[in-house]
Amino acid sequence: MTNLSRRSFIGKMGLVAGASAMGTSLTAFKPFEGKRLNIALVGLGRYAGYLAEGIAVSEYCKVAGIVTGTPSKESIWAKKYGIDKKNIYNYENFDKIAENPDIDLVYVVLPNSMHKEFTIRAARAKKHVIVEKPMALNAIDCLEMIRECQKAGVQLAVGYRLHYEPYNMELKRLGQEKVFGQVRLVQASLGYGMYDIDPSDWHLNKELSGGGPLMNLGVYCTQASRYILGEEPISASAEFAPVIRKDLFYEVEESISWQLHFPSGAVATSTSSYNCSIDRVYAAAENGTFELSPAISYGPFKGRTSKGEFSFPTINQQQTQCDEIAKIILAGKELPNHIAGIEGYKDMRVLDAIYQSAQTGRKVKIGE
Ligand code: NAD
């Protein structure tokens, strides 16, 4: 077990309670200045490339290892990021990472269906984990992942980059602080044209992806409505749109629209689609409106309220997310719920209900 995972393990097994009983905090004697969180990226596809670029310019992280099923990528990545040969694994020998003190955290950037397996294997190797969105194929799997990480005494984060993105955090503030009064309606939609996709791409394969644009893009829309309202939805109604490209979309949906109802009476309406371009979050409150468009992609974003435009610096989202998570883990603190596994579970619960409603044609209650 590395120092970082052991520290977290000890913390979770009782020291935290002891420290707080003494009126001290674990962080008080765990300075992290000058330290870096050593990250092993699992799955070296498109998004892992963005993450590696972000980590390369980060303050508190390092791409220290890679896990890949493609041997030709090993030397390219090793050279580009200065990765030691002993920190390179494939999917078969990955579990040996347990014996490697150079790796603190495993970042799972694989097709969705592989998130659960690699999160659990990383946890059993006593490594902290960041898992990409969507956290898993369903909410029950998310719970299993959370339990396994707890059992192993490691922390589990979900790669929710927008939780550190200033425009989106402004939407959260405007909504939750009721700056324009109670929000009554959120419209959050994300889509892009996927008609030039390779028909063998895993995004079109139900077994690997778990679904189409709802899994890939819709998760950001359920997130936006949840963080603007600061509430959990109680029911979902949804409908699949007619399929236009039947040659591509015969396993996963091409487009889906849904409505969520919240305890305050607020409603969120969304579409996620692989056949049109949309990237927008809009909120209508009692006394005004606020919106971003673009809102969810990598930026730059554009923000406006009924009182005028607002702007923030454009950040490197991958760098910021990794640095912010690293600071918490290096300090020996617990990850806050909004970035931890529980947040991924809450989204998957909503996604499960949306699919159930679209499949049955009925409104579905979202339980605890
Ligand atoms: P990708 O297809 O570009 O990369 C997937 C990687 O997994 C490849 O390196 C591939 O070789 C590997 N792989 C291993 N087994 C595989 C299998 N059986 N089939 C296909 N590939 C296999 O995908 P991506 O766009 O990098 O997405 C990876 C994950 O990252 C997904 O969960 C996705 O939702 C997430 N993602 C997140 C963001 C974000 O902004 N947070 C953006 C894009 C993707």
Coordinates of C-alpha atoms and ligand atoms in Angstrom, one line a residue:
M1 CA 0.0 0.0 0.0
T2 CA 1.4 3.4 -0.9
N3 CA 1.8 6.1 1.7
L4 CA -1.2 8.0 0.3
S5 CA -3.5 5.0 0.2
R6 CA -2.4 3.9 3.7
R7 CA -3.0 7.4 5.0
S8 CA -6.5 7.4 3.7
F9 CA -7.1 3.8 4.9
I10 CA -6.0 4.6 8.4
G11 CA -8.2 7.8 8.3
K12 CA -11.3 5.8 7.3
M13 CA -10.7 3.1 9.8
G14 CA -10.9 5.3 12.8
L15 CA -8.2 8.0 13.0
V16 CA -10.6 10.6 11.5
A17 CA -13.0 10.1 14.4
G18 CA -10.1 10.2 16.9
A19 CA -8.6 13.3 15.4
S20 CA -11.9 15.2 15.3
A21 CA -12.6 14.1 18.9
M22 CA -9.3 15.7 19.8
G23 CA -10.4 18.9 18.0
T24 CA -7.7 18.5 15.4
S25 CA -8.0 17.8 11.7
L26 CA -5.9 15.3 9.8
T27 CA -5.0 17.9 7.3
A28 CA -3.3 20.0 9.9
F29 CA -0.3 17.7 9.9
K30 CA -0.4 16.5 6.3
P31 CA 1.0 19.4 4.2
F32 CA 1.1 18.7 0.5
E33 CA 3.1 21.6 -0.8
G34 CA 5.7 20.4 -3.3
K35 CA 4.1 16.9 -3.6
R36 CA 2.4 15.5 -6.6
L37 CA -0.3 12.9 -6.9
N38 CA 1.1 10.1 -9.1
I39 CA -1.7 9.1 -11.6
A40 CA -1.9 6.0 -13.8
L41 CA -4.3 6.5 -16.7
V42 CA -6.2 3.4 -17.8
G43 CA -7.3 3.4 -21.4
L44 CA -5.3 5.7 -23.7
G45 CA -8.0 6.9 -26.1
R46 CA -9.2 10.3 -27.0
Y47 CA -10.2 11.7 -23.6
A48 CA -7.1 10.2 -21.9
G49 CA -5.1 12.4 -24.3
Y50 CA -6.9 15.5 -23.0
L51 CA -6.4 14.5 -19.4
A52 CA -2.7 13.8 -19.9
E53 CA -2.3 17.2 -21.5
G54 CA -4.0 18.8 -18.5
I55 CA -2.1 16.8 -16.0
A56 CA 1.2 17.7 -17.7
V57 CA 0.6 21.4 -16.9
S58 CA -0.9 20.7 -13.5
E59 CA 0.6 21.8 -10.2
Y60 CA -0.1 18.8 -8.0
C61 CA -0.4 15.8 -10.4
K62 CA 1.8 13.7 -12.6
V63 CA 1.2 11.1 -15.3
A64 CA 3.3 8.5 -13.6
G65 CA 1.9 5.4 -15.2
I66 CA -0.3 4.0 -18.0
V67 CA -2.4 0.9 -18.5
T68 CA -3.1 0.0 -22.2
G69 CA -4.1 -2.9 -24.3
T70 CA -2.2 -1.5 -27.3
P71 CA 1.5 -2.2 -27.0
S72 CA 2.4 0.4 -29.7
K73 CA 1.1 3.2 -27.4
E74 CA 3.5 2.3 -24.6
S75 CA 6.7 3.8 -26.0
I76 CA 4.9 6.9 -27.5
W77 CA 3.3 7.7 -24.1
A78 CA 6.4 6.8 -22.1
K79 CA 8.5 9.2 -24.2
K80 CA 6.0 12.0 -24.3
Y81 CA 5.3 12.0 -20.5
G82 CA 8.6 10.6 -19.2
I83 CA 6.9 7.4 -17.8
D84 CA 9.1 4.8 -16.2
K85 CA 8.9 1.4 -17.9
K86 CA 8.0 -0.3 -14.6
N87 CA 4.9 1.9 -14.4
I88 CA 3.4 0.5 -17.7
Y89 CA 0.7 -2.1 -17.4
N90 CA -1.7 -3.9 -19.7
Y91 CA -5.2 -5.0 -18.8
E92 CA -4.0 -8.5 -17.8
N93 CA -1.1 -7.6 -15.4
F94 CA -2.8 -4.4 -14.1
D95 CA -3.4 -5.9 -10.6
K96 CA 0.4 -5.9 -10.0
I97 CA 0.0 -2.2 -9.6
A98 CA -0.7 -3.0 -6.0
E99 CA 3.0 -3.6 -5.5
N100 CA 4.0 -0.3 -7.1
P101 CA 4.5 2.5 -4.6
D102 CA 5.0 5.0 -7.5
I103 CA 1.3 5.1 -8.3
D104 CA -1.2 6.8 -5.9
L105 CA -4.3 6.9 -8.0
V106 CA -5.8 5.1 -11.0
Y107 CA -7.8 7.2 -13.5
V108 CA -10.2 5.0 -15.4
V109 CA -10.9 6.4 -18.9
L110 CA -12.2 3.2 -20.6
P111 CA -15.5 2.5 -22.4
N112 CA -18.3 2.7 -19.9
S113 CA -18.9 -1.0 -19.4
M114 CA -15.3 -1.3 -18.1
H115 CA -15.5 1.4 -15.5
K116 CA -16.8 -0.9 -12.7
E117 CA -14.3 -3.7 -13.2
F118 CA -11.3 -1.4 -13.3
T119 CA -12.5 0.8 -10.4
I120 CA -12.8 -2.3 -8.3
R121 CA -9.5 -3.8 -9.4
A122 CA -7.8 -0.4 -8.6
A123 CA -9.5 -0.3 -5.2
R124 CA -8.3 -3.8 -4.4
A125 CA -4.8 -2.7 -5.3
K126 CA -5.3 0.0 -2.7
K127 CA -5.1 2.9 -5.1
H128 CA -7.4 5.9 -5.1
V129 CA -9.6 6.1 -8.1
I130 CA -11.1 8.7 -10.5
V131 CA -13.6 7.1 -12.9
E132 CA -14.9 8.9 -15.9
K133 CA -18.6 9.7 -16.5
P134 CA -20.9 8.0 -16.7
M135 CA -19.7 6.3 -13.6
A136 CA -21.1 2.8 -14.5
L137 CA -23.9 1.2 -16.6
N138 CA -26.4 1.5 -13.8
A139 CA -26.9 2.8 -10.2
I140 CA -26.6 -0.6 -8.6
D141 CA -23.1 -1.0 -10.1
C142 CA -22.2 2.5 -8.8
L143 CA -23.1 1.3 -5.3
E144 CA -20.9 -1.7 -5.6
M145 CA -18.0 0.5 -6.7
I146 CA -18.5 2.8 -3.8
R147 CA -18.7 -0.1 -1.3
E148 CA -15.5 -1.7 -2.7
C149 CA -13.6 1.6 -2.4
Q150 CA -14.8 2.1 1.1
K151 CA -13.8 -1.5 2.0
A152 CA -10.3 -0.9 0.6
G153 CA -10.0 2.4 2.3
V154 CA -9.4 4.4 -0.9
Q155 CA -11.2 7.4 -2.2
L156 CA -13.4 7.4 -5.3
A157 CA -14.0 10.4 -7.5
V158 CA -16.0 10.9 -10.7
G159 CA -14.4 12.9 -13.5
Y160 CA -17.0 15.7 -13.3
R161 CA -14.8 18.5 -14.8
L162 CA -17.6 21.1 -14.7
H163 CA -17.6 21.0 -10.9
Y164 CA -14.5 23.2 -11.0
E165 CA -15.5 25.3 -14.0
P166 CA -16.4 28.9 -13.1
Y167 CA -19.3 29.5 -15.5
N168 CA -21.1 26.3 -14.4
M169 CA -20.4 27.1 -10.7
E170 CA -21.9 30.5 -11.3
L171 CA -25.1 28.8 -12.6
K172 CA -25.0 26.7 -9.4
R173 CA -24.7 29.8 -7.2
L174 CA -27.4 31.7 -9.1
G175 CA -29.8 28.8 -8.7
Q176 CA -29.0 27.6 -5.2
E177 CA -28.7 31.1 -3.7
K178 CA -32.0 32.0 -5.5
V179 CA -30.4 35.2 -6.8
F180 CA -33.4 35.5 -9.2
G181 CA -35.8 33.8 -6.9
Q182 CA -36.8 30.1 -7.0
V183 CA -35.8 28.5 -10.2
R184 CA -39.0 27.0 -11.8
L185 CA -37.6 25.6 -15.1
V186 CA -34.2 24.3 -16.2
Q187 CA -33.5 23.5 -19.9
A188 CA -30.2 21.6 -20.3
S189 CA -29.4 19.9 -23.6
L190 CA -26.3 18.5 -25.2
G191 CA -25.9 17.0 -28.6
Y192 CA -23.5 16.7 -31.5
G193 CA -23.7 15.0 -34.9
M194 CA -22.2 11.6 -34.9
Y195 CA -23.1 10.6 -38.5
D196 CA -19.4 10.3 -39.5
I197 CA -18.7 7.8 -36.7
D198 CA -17.0 4.5 -37.4
P199 CA -19.9 2.0 -37.2
S200 CA -17.7 -0.3 -35.1
D201 CA -17.1 2.4 -32.5
W202 CA -17.9 1.3 -28.9
H203 CA -20.3 4.3 -28.4
L204 CA -22.7 2.5 -30.8
N205 CA -22.3 -0.8 -29.0
K206 CA -24.9 -1.2 -26.2
E207 CA -22.8 -3.8 -24.3
L208 CA -19.8 -1.4 -24.1
S209 CA -21.6 1.9 -23.8
G210 CA -24.7 1.0 -21.9
G211 CA -26.7 3.4 -24.2
G212 CA -26.4 6.3 -26.6
P213 CA -26.3 10.1 -26.0
L214 CA -28.1 9.8 -22.6
M215 CA -25.1 7.9 -21.1
N216 CA -22.5 10.0 -22.9
L217 CA -24.0 13.5 -22.9
G218 CA -27.2 13.4 -21.0
V219 CA -25.4 12.9 -17.7
Y220 CA -24.2 16.5 -17.9
C221 CA -27.8 17.7 -18.3
T222 CA -29.1 15.8 -15.3
Q223 CA -26.1 17.2 -13.4
A224 CA -26.8 20.8 -14.5
S225 CA -30.4 20.5 -13.4
R226 CA -29.4 19.0 -10.0
Y227 CA -26.7 21.5 -9.2
I228 CA -28.8 24.6 -10.3
L229 CA -31.7 23.4 -8.2
G230 CA -29.8 21.8 -5.3
E231 CA -32.4 19.2 -5.2
E232 CA -32.8 15.6 -6.3
P233 CA -35.5 14.8 -8.9
I234 CA -38.5 12.7 -7.8
S235 CA -39.7 11.5 -11.2
A236 CA -38.8 11.2 -14.8
S237 CA -40.8 11.0 -18.1
A238 CA -38.9 10.4 -21.3
E239 CA -39.2 9.5 -24.9
F240 CA -36.8 8.2 -27.6
A241 CA -36.9 10.3 -30.8
P242 CA -37.4 8.5 -34.1
V243 CA -34.2 7.0 -35.4
I244 CA -33.1 8.7 -38.6
R245 CA -29.8 6.8 -39.3
K246 CA -31.1 3.2 -38.8
D247 CA -27.7 1.9 -40.1
L248 CA -25.9 3.3 -37.1
F249 CA -28.5 3.5 -34.2
Y250 CA -29.9 0.0 -33.9
E251 CA -28.4 -0.8 -30.5
V252 CA -28.4 2.6 -28.8
E253 CA -30.7 5.5 -29.1
E254 CA -29.9 8.3 -31.5
S255 CA -31.8 11.0 -29.5
I256 CA -33.8 11.1 -26.3
S257 CA -35.8 13.8 -24.5
W258 CA -36.9 13.8 -20.9
Q259 CA -38.5 15.8 -18.2
L260 CA -37.6 15.7 -14.5
H261 CA -39.8 16.8 -11.6
F262 CA -38.3 18.2 -8.4
P263 CA -39.7 18.5 -4.8
S264 CA -39.9 22.3 -5.1
G265 CA -42.2 22.0 -8.1
A266 CA -39.4 22.9 -10.5
V267 CA -39.2 21.1 -13.8
A268 CA -36.1 20.3 -16.0
T269 CA -36.5 19.5 -19.6
S270 CA -33.6 18.1 -21.7
T271 CA -32.5 16.5 -24.9
S272 CA -29.3 14.6 -25.6
S273 CA -28.6 13.7 -29.2
Y274 CA -26.2 12.3 -31.7
N275 CA -28.0 13.9 -34.6
C276 CA -27.9 17.6 -33.9
S277 CA -25.6 20.2 -32.3
I278 CA -26.8 21.8 -29.0
D279 CA -24.8 22.8 -25.9
R280 CA -27.0 24.9 -23.7
V281 CA -28.2 25.3 -20.1
Y282 CA -31.0 27.8 -19.4
A283 CA -32.7 28.5 -16.1
A284 CA -35.9 30.5 -15.6
A285 CA -36.6 31.7 -12.1
E286 CA -39.4 33.7 -10.5
N287 CA -37.6 37.1 -11.1
G288 CA -35.3 36.5 -14.0
T289 CA -33.3 34.1 -16.1
F290 CA -29.7 32.9 -16.5
E291 CA -28.0 30.8 -19.1
L292 CA -24.8 29.4 -20.7
S293 CA -24.4 28.6 -24.4
P294 CA -22.0 26.9 -25.0
A295 CA -22.3 25.5 -21.5
I296 CA -20.9 21.9 -21.2
S297 CA -18.1 21.3 -23.8
Y298 CA -14.5 22.4 -23.1
G299 CA -15.3 26.1 -23.6
P300 CA -14.9 28.9 -24.0
F301 CA -18.4 29.4 -22.6
K302 CA -20.7 32.4 -22.8
G303 CA -23.0 33.4 -19.9
R304 CA -25.9 35.7 -19.7
T305 CA -28.6 36.6 -17.1
S306 CA -31.7 38.7 -17.6
K307 CA -29.5 41.6 -16.3
G308 CA -26.7 41.2 -18.8
E309 CA -23.7 39.1 -19.8
F310 CA -21.2 37.7 -17.4
S311 CA -17.8 36.3 -17.9
F312 CA -15.0 34.3 -16.2
P313 CA -11.5 33.3 -17.4
T314 CA -11.5 30.2 -19.6
I315 CA -9.7 27.4 -17.7
N316 CA -8.1 24.1 -18.6
Q317 CA -10.8 22.0 -17.2
Q318 CA -8.8 18.7 -17.1
Q319 CA -5.9 20.4 -15.3
T320 CA -8.2 22.2 -12.8
Q321 CA -10.2 19.1 -12.0
C322 CA -7.1 16.9 -11.4
D323 CA -5.4 19.6 -9.3
E324 CA -8.4 20.2 -7.1
I325 CA -8.9 16.5 -6.5
A326 CA -5.2 16.0 -5.9
K327 CA -5.1 18.8 -3.3
I328 CA -7.8 17.1 -1.3
I329 CA -6.2 13.6 -1.5
L330 CA -2.6 14.9 -0.8
A331 CA -3.9 16.7 2.2
G332 CA -5.4 13.4 3.5
K333 CA -8.9 14.9 3.4
E334 CA -12.1 13.2 2.4
L335 CA -13.4 14.1 -1.1
P336 CA -16.6 16.2 -0.8
N337 CA -19.8 14.5 -2.0
H338 CA -20.2 16.6 -5.1
I339 CA -17.1 15.0 -6.7
A340 CA -17.2 11.6 -5.0
G341 CA -18.8 8.3 -6.1
I342 CA -22.1 9.2 -4.4
E343 CA -22.6 12.0 -7.0
G344 CA -22.1 9.5 -9.9
Y345 CA -24.6 7.2 -8.2
K346 CA -27.2 10.0 -7.9
D347 CA -26.9 10.7 -11.7
M348 CA -27.0 7.1 -12.6
R349 CA -30.2 6.7 -10.6
V350 CA -31.8 9.5 -12.7
L351 CA -30.4 8.0 -16.0
D352 CA -31.9 4.6 -15.0
A353 CA -35.3 6.2 -14.5
I354 CA -35.1 8.1 -17.8
Y355 CA -34.4 4.9 -19.7
Q356 CA -37.1 3.0 -17.9
S357 CA -39.6 5.7 -18.7
A358 CA -38.6 5.9 -22.4
Q359 CA -38.9 2.1 -22.6
T360 CA -42.2 1.8 -20.8
G361 CA -43.9 5.0 -21.9
R362 CA -44.7 5.7 -18.2
K363 CA -43.6 8.3 -15.7
V364 CA -41.0 6.7 -13.3
K365 CA -40.5 7.6 -9.7
I366 CA -37.0 8.0 -8.6
G367 CA -36.5 6.5 -5.1
E368 CA -33.8 6.7 -2.5
Ligands
NAD1 P1 -12.0 6.3 -26.9 O1 -12.7 5.3 -27.7 O2 -11.3 7.4 -27.5 O3 -11.0 5.5 -25.9 C1 -11.3 4.3 -25.2 C2 -10.0 3.6 -24.9 O4 -10.3 2.4 -24.3 C3 -9.1 3.3 -26.0 O5 -7.7 3.6 -25.7 C4 -9.3 1.9 -26.3 O6 -8.2 1.2 -26.9 C5 -9.6 1.3 -24.9 N1 -10.4 0.1 -24.9 C6 -10.1 -0.9 -24.1 N2 -11.0 -1.9 -24.3 C7 -11.8 -1.5 -25.3 C8 -12.9 -2.1 -25.9 N3 -13.3 -3.3 -25.6 N4 -13.5 -1.4 -26.9 C9 -13.1 -0.2 -27.2 N5 -12.1 0.5 -26.6 C10 -11.4 -0.2 -25.6 O7 -13.1 6.8 -25.8 P2 -13.0 8.2 -25.0 O8 -13.8 9.2 -25.7 O9 -11.7 8.5 -24.6 O10 -13.9 7.8 -23.7 C11 -13.4 7.0 -22.7 C12 -14.2 7.4 -21.4 O11 -14.1 8.8 -21.1 C13 -15.8 7.2 -21.6 O12 -16.3 6.7 -20.4 C14 -16.3 8.6 -21.8 O13 -17.6 8.8 -21.4 C15 -15.3 9.4 -21.0 N6 -15.2 10.8 -21.5 C16 -15.3 11.8 -20.7 C17 -15.2 13.1 -21.2 C18 -15.2 14.3 -20.3 O14 -15.3 15.4 -20.7 N7 -15.2 14.1 -18.9 C19 -15.0 13.3 -22.6 C20 -14.8 12.3 -23.4 C21 -15.0 11.0 -22.9

